[in-house]
PDB file of C-alpha atoms in Angstrom:
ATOM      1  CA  UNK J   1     103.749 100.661  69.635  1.00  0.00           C
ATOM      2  CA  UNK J   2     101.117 100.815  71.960  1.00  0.00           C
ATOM      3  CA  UNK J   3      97.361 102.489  71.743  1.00  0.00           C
ATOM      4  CA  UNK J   4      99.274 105.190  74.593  1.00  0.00           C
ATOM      5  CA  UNK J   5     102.139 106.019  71.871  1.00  0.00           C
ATOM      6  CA  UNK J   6     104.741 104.079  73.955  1.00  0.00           C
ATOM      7  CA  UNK J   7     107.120 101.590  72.718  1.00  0.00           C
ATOM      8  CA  UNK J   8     105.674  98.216  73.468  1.00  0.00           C
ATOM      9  CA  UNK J   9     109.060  96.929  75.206  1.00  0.00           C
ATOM     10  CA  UNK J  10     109.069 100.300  77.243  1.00  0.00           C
ATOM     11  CA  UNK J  11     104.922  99.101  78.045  1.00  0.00           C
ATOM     12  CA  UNK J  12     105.630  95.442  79.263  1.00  0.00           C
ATOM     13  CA  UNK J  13     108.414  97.246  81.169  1.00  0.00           C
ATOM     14  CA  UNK J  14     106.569  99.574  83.345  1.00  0.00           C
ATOM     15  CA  UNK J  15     103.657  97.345  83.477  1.00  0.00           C
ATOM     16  CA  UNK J  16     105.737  94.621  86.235  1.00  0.00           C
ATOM     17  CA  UNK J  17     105.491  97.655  88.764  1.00  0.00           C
ATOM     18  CA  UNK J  18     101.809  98.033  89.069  1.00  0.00           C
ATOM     19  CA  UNK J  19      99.236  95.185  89.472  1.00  0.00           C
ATOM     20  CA  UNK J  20      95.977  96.303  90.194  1.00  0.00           C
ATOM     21  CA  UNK J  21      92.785  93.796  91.487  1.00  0.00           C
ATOM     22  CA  UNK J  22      91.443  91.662  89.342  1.00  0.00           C
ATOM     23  CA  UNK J  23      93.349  92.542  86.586  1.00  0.00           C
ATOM     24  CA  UNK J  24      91.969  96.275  86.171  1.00  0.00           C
ATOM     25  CA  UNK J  25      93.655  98.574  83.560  1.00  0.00           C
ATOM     26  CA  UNK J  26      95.983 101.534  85.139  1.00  0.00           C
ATOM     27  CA  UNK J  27      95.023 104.604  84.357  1.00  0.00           C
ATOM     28  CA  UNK J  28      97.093 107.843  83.521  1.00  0.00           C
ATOM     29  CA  UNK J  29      98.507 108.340  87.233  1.00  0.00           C
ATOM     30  CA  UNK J  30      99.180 104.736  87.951  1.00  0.00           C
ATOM     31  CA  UNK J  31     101.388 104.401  84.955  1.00  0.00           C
ATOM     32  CA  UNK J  32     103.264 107.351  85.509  1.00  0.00           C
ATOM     33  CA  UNK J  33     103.868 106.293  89.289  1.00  0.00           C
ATOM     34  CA  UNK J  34     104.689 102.726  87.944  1.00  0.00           C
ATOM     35  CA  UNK J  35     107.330 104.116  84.871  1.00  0.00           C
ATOM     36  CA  UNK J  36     108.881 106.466  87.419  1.00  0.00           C
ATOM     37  CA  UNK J  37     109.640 103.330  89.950  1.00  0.00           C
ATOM     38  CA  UNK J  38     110.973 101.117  86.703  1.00  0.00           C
ATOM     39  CA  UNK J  39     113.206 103.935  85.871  1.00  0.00           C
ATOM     40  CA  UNK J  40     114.560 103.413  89.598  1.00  0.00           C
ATOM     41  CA  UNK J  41     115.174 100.303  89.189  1.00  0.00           C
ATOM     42  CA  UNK J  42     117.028 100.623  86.130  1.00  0.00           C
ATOM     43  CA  UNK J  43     118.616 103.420  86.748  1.00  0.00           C
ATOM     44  CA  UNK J  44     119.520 103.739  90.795  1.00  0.00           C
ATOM     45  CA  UNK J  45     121.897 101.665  91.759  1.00  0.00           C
ATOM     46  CA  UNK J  46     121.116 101.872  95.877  1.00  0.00           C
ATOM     47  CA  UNK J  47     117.351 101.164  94.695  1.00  0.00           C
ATOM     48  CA  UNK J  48     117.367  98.680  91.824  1.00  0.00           C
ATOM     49  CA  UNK J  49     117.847  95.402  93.964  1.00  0.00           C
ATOM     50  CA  UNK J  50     114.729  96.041  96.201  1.00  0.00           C
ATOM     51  CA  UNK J  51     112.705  97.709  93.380  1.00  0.00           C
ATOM     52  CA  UNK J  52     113.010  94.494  91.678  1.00  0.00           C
ATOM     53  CA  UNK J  53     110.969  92.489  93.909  1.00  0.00           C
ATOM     54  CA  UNK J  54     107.562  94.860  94.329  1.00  0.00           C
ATOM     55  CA  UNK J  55     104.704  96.424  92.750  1.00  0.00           C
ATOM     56  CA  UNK J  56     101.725  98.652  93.544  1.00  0.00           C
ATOM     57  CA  UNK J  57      98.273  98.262  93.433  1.00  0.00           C
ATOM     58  CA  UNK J  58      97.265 101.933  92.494  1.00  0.00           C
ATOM     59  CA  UNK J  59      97.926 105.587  93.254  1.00  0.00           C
ATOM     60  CA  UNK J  60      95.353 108.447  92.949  1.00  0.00           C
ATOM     61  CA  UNK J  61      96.295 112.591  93.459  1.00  0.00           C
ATOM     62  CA  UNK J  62      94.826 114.320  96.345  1.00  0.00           C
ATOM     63  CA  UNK J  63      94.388 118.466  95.550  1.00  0.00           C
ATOM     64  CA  UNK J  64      95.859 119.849  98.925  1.00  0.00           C
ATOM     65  CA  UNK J  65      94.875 123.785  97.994  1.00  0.00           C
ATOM     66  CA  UNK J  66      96.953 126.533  96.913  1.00  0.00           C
ATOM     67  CA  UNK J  67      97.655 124.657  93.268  1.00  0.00           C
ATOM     68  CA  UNK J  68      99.692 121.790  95.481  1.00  0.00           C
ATOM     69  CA  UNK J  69      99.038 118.438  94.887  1.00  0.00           C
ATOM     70  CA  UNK J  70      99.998 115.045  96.547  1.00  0.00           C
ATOM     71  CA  UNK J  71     100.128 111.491  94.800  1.00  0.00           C
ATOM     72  CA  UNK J  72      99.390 108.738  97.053  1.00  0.00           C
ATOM     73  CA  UNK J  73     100.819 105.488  95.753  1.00  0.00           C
ATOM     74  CA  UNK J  74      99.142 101.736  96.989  1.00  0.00           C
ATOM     75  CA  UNK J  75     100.988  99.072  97.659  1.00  0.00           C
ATOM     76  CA  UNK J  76     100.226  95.502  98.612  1.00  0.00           C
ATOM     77  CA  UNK J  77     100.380  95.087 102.581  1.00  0.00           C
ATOM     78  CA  UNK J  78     102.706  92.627 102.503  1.00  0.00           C
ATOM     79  CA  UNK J  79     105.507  94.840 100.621  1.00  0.00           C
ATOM     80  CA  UNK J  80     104.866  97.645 103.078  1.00  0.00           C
ATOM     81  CA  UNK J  81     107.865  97.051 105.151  1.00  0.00           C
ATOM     82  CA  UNK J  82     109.738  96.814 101.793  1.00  0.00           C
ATOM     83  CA  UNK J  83     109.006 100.276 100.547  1.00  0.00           C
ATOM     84  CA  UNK J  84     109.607 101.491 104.220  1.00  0.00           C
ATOM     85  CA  UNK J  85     113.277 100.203 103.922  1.00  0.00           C
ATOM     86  CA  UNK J  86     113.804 102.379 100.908  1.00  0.00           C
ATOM     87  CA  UNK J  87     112.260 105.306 102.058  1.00  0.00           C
ATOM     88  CA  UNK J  88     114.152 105.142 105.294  1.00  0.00           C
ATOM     89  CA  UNK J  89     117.602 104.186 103.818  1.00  0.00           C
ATOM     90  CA  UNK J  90     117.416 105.421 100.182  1.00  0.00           C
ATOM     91  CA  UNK J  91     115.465 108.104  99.892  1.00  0.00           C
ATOM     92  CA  UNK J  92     112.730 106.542  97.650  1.00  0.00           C
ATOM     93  CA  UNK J  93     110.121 109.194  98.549  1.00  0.00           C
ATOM     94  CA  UNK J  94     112.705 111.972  97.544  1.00  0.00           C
ATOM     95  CA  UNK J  95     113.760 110.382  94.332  1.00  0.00           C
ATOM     96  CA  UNK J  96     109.436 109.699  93.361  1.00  0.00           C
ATOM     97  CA  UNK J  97     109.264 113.942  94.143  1.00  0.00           C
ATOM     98  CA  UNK J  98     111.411 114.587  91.866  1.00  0.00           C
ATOM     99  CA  UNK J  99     110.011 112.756  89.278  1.00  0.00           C
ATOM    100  CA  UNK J 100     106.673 114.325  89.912  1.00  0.00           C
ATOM    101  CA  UNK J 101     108.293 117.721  89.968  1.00  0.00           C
ATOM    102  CA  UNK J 102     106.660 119.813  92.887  1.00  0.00           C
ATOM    103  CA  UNK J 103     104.465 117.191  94.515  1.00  0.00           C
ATOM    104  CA  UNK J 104     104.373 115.471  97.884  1.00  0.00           C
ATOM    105  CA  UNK J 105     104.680 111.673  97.594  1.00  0.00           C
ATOM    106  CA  UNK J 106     103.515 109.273 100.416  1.00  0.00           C
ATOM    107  CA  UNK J 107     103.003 105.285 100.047  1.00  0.00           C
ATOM    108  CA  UNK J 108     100.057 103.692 102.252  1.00  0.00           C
ATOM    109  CA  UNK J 109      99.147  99.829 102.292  1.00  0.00           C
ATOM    110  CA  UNK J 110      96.237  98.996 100.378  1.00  0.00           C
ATOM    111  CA  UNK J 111      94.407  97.521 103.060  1.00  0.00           C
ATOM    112  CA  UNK J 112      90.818  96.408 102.377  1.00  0.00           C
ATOM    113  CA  UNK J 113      88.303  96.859 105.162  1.00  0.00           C
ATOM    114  CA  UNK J 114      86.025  94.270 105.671  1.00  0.00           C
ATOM    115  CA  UNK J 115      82.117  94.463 106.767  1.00  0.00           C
ATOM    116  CA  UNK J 116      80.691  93.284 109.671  1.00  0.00           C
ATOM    117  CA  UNK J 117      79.795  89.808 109.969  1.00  0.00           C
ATOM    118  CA  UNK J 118      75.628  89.911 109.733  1.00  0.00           C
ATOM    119  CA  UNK J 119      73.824  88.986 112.868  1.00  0.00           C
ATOM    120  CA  UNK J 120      70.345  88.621 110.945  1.00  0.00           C
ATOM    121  CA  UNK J 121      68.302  85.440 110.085  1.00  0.00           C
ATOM    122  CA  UNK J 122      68.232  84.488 106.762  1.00  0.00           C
ATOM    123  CA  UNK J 123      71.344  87.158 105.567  1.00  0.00           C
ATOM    124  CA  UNK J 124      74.646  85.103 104.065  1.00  0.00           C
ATOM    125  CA  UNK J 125      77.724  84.894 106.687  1.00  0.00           C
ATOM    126  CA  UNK J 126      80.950  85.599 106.441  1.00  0.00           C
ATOM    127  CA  UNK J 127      82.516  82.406 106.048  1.00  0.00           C
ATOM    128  CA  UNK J 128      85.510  83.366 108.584  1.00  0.00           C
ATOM    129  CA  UNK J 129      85.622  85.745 111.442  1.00  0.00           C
ATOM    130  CA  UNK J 130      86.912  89.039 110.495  1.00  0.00           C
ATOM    131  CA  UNK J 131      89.934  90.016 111.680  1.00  0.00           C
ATOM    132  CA  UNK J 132      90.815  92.705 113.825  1.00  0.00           C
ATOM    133  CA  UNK J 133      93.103  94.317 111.371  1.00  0.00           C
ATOM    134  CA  UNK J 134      90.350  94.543 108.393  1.00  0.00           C
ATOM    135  CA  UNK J 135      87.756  96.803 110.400  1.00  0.00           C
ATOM    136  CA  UNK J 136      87.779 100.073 109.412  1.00  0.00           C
ATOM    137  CA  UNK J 137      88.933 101.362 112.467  1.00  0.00           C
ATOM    138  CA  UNK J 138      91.869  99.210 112.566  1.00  0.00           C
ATOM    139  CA  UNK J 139      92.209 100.283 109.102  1.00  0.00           C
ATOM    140  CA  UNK J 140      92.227 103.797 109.451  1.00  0.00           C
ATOM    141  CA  UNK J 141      94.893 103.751 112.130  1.00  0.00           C
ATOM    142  CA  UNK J 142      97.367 101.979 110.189  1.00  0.00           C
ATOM    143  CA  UNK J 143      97.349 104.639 107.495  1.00  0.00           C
ATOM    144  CA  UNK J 144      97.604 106.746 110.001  1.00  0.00           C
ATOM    145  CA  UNK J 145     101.056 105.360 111.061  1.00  0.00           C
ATOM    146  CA  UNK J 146     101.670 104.848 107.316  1.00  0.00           C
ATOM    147  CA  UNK J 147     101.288 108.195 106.476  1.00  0.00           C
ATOM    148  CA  UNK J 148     103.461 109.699 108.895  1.00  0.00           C
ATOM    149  CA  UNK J 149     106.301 107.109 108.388  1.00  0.00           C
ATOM    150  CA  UNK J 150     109.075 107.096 109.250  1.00  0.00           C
ATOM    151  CA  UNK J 151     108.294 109.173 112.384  1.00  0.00           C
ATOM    152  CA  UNK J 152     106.459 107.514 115.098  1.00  0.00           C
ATOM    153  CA  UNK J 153     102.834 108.482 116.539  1.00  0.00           C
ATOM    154  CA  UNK J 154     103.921 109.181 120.144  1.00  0.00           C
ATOM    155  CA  UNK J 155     100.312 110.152 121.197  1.00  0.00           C
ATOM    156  CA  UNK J 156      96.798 109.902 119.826  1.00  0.00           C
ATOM    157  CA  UNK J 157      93.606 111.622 121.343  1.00  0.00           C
ATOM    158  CA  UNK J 158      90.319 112.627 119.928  1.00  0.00           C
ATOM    159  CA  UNK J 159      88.196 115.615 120.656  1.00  0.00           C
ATOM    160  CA  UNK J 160      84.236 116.188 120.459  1.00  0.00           C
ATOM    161  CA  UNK J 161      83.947 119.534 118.739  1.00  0.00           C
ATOM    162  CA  UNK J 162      80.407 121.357 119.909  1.00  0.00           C
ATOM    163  CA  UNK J 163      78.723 120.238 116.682  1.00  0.00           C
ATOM    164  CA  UNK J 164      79.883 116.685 117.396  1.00  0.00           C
ATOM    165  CA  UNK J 165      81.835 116.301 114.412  1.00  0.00           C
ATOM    166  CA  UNK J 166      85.449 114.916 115.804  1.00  0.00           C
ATOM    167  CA  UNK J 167      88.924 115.885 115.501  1.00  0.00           C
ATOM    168  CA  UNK J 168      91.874 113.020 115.957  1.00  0.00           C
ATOM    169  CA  UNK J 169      95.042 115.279 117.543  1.00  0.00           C
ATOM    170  CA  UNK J 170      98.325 113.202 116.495  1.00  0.00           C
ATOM    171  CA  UNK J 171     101.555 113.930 117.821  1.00  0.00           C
ATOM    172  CA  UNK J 172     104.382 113.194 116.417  1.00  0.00           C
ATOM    173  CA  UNK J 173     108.250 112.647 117.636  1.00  0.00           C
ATOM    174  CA  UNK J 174     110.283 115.407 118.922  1.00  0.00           C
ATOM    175  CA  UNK J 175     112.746 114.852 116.510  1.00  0.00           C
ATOM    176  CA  UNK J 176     110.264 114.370 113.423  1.00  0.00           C
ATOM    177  CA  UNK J 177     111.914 116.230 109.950  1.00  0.00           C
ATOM    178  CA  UNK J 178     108.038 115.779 108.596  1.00  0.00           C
ATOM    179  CA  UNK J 179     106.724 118.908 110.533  1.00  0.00           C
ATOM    180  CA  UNK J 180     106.747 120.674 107.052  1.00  0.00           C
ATOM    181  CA  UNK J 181     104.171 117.558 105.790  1.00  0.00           C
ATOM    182  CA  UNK J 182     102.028 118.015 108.295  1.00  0.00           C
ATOM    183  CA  UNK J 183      99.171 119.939 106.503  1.00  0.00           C
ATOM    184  CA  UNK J 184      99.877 117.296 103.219  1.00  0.00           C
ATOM    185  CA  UNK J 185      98.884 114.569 105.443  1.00  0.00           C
ATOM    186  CA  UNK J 186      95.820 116.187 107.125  1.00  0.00           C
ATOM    187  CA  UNK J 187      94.346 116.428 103.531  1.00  0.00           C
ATOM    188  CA  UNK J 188      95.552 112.975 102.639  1.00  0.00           C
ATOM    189  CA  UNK J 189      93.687 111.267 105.374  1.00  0.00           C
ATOM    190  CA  UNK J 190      90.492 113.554 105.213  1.00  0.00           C
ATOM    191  CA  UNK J 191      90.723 112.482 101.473  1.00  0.00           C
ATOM    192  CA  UNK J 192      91.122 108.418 102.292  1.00  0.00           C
ATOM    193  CA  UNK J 193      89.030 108.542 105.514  1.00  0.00           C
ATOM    194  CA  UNK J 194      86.815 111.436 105.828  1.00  0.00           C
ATOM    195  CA  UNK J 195      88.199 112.041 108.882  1.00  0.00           C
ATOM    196  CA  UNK J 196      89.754 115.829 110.251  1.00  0.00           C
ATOM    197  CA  UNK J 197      93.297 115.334 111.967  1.00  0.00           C
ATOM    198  CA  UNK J 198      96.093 117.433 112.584  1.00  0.00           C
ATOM    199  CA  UNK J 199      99.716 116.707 113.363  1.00  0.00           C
ATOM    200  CA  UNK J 200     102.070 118.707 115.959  1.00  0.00           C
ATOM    201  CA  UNK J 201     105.436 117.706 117.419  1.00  0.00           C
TER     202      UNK J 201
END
C-alpha cells in the first residue's frame, strides 16, 4: 500500500485526475478533490466519458465565516470549457458538493499572470510580448466570469470608496439560480485576488 494507507491500484487511480506543475506532490485537499472526480468517472454514467479526458492542477479551501467553507478546484485553461459542459449539463458541481458534504464547490482556470516586460537597461527581457490575457488584470476578470459560471456578468462597474480602497459591483443575469452563492464568491475572489466585490441580480 501506499505511505497514505491507500491501496496502491486505488493511488495510481486517483493520481490521472490531478497533475500539478512541475511535477509537485498533491497534498491532502488535492487528492481528495482528485479521488472524488475518479469516483465520477467510474461511477456516473452521464459524467464518465468527459471525466476521462481531464485533470486539475490544484484546489485549495477558502474559510467563508460562520464554520462554511468553499473548495476551489484548478484546472488547466484549456479544459475550462470542458468542465463548463459538465457543470452546465450534468451537474458536476452538485455531484463534487456532495462529496464534500456541506461545502460550496467552484472550478476556476489556472491561469498564470505574467510580469511586465522590463523597460530598464541592462535587466533580462521577456523573450515574447506578453499577452493580453496573462496580465493580471486580464486575469482577474476571467475568474471573475469563471466564478460566476454559468450565469453571465451583465454589468461591471467599480467604485472609489472615501479611503480609496475600491469596490468592483458585478451584476449578474436576471434569471441567475446563483443569487444564494453570491457571498461564497465575494470571499473566493477576495481570497484569489485581494480584491472586495459583491454580486446582485
Amino acid at each position: 500500500s501506499s505511505p497514505r494507507g491507500r491501496p496502491l491500484l486505488a493511488m495510481f487511480s486517483y493520481r490521472s485526475k490531478i497533475k500539478k506543475a512541475k511535477g509537485a506532490e498533491p497534498d491532502a485537499l488535492e487528492e481528495q478533490v482528485a479521488t472524488a472526480l475518479y469516483e465520477l468517472q467510474v461511477n456516473d454514467d452521464k459524467l464518465k466519458a468527459a471525466l476521462r479526458e481531464v485533470h486539475i492542477t490544484g484546489a485549495k479551501e477558502v474559510d467563508l465565516g460562520d464554520n462554511k467553507r468553499a473548495v476551489v478546484v484548478m484546472v488547466p485553461p484549456p479544459q475550462l470549457d470542458s468542465f463548463q459542459k459538465m457543470v452546465r449539463e450534468n451537474s458536476l458541481i452538485e455531484e463534487l458538493e456532495k462529496k464534500f458534504s456541506g461545502k460550496s464547490v467552484v472550478i476556476v482556470a489556472d491561469r498564470r499572470i505574467l510580469r511586465k516586460e522590463s523597460r530598464k537597461k541592462g535587466t533580462r527581457q521577456l523573450k515574447q510580448l506578453r499577452p493580453r490575457s496573462r496580465t493580471l488584470t486580464s486575469v482577474h476578470e476571467l475568474l471573475l466570469e469563471d466564478l460566476v459560471f454559468p450565469s453571465d456578468i451583465v454589468a461591471k462597474r467599480i467604485r472609489v470608496r472615501t479611503d480609496g480602497s475600491k469596490l468592483i459591483k458585478v451584476a449578474l443575469q436576471q434569471d441567475s439560480k446563483l443569487s444564494d452563492k453570491s457571498d461564497t464568491f465575494s470571499k473566493v475572489y477576495k481570497n484569489l485576488t485581494g480584491k472586495d466585490v459583491v454580486f446582485h441580480i
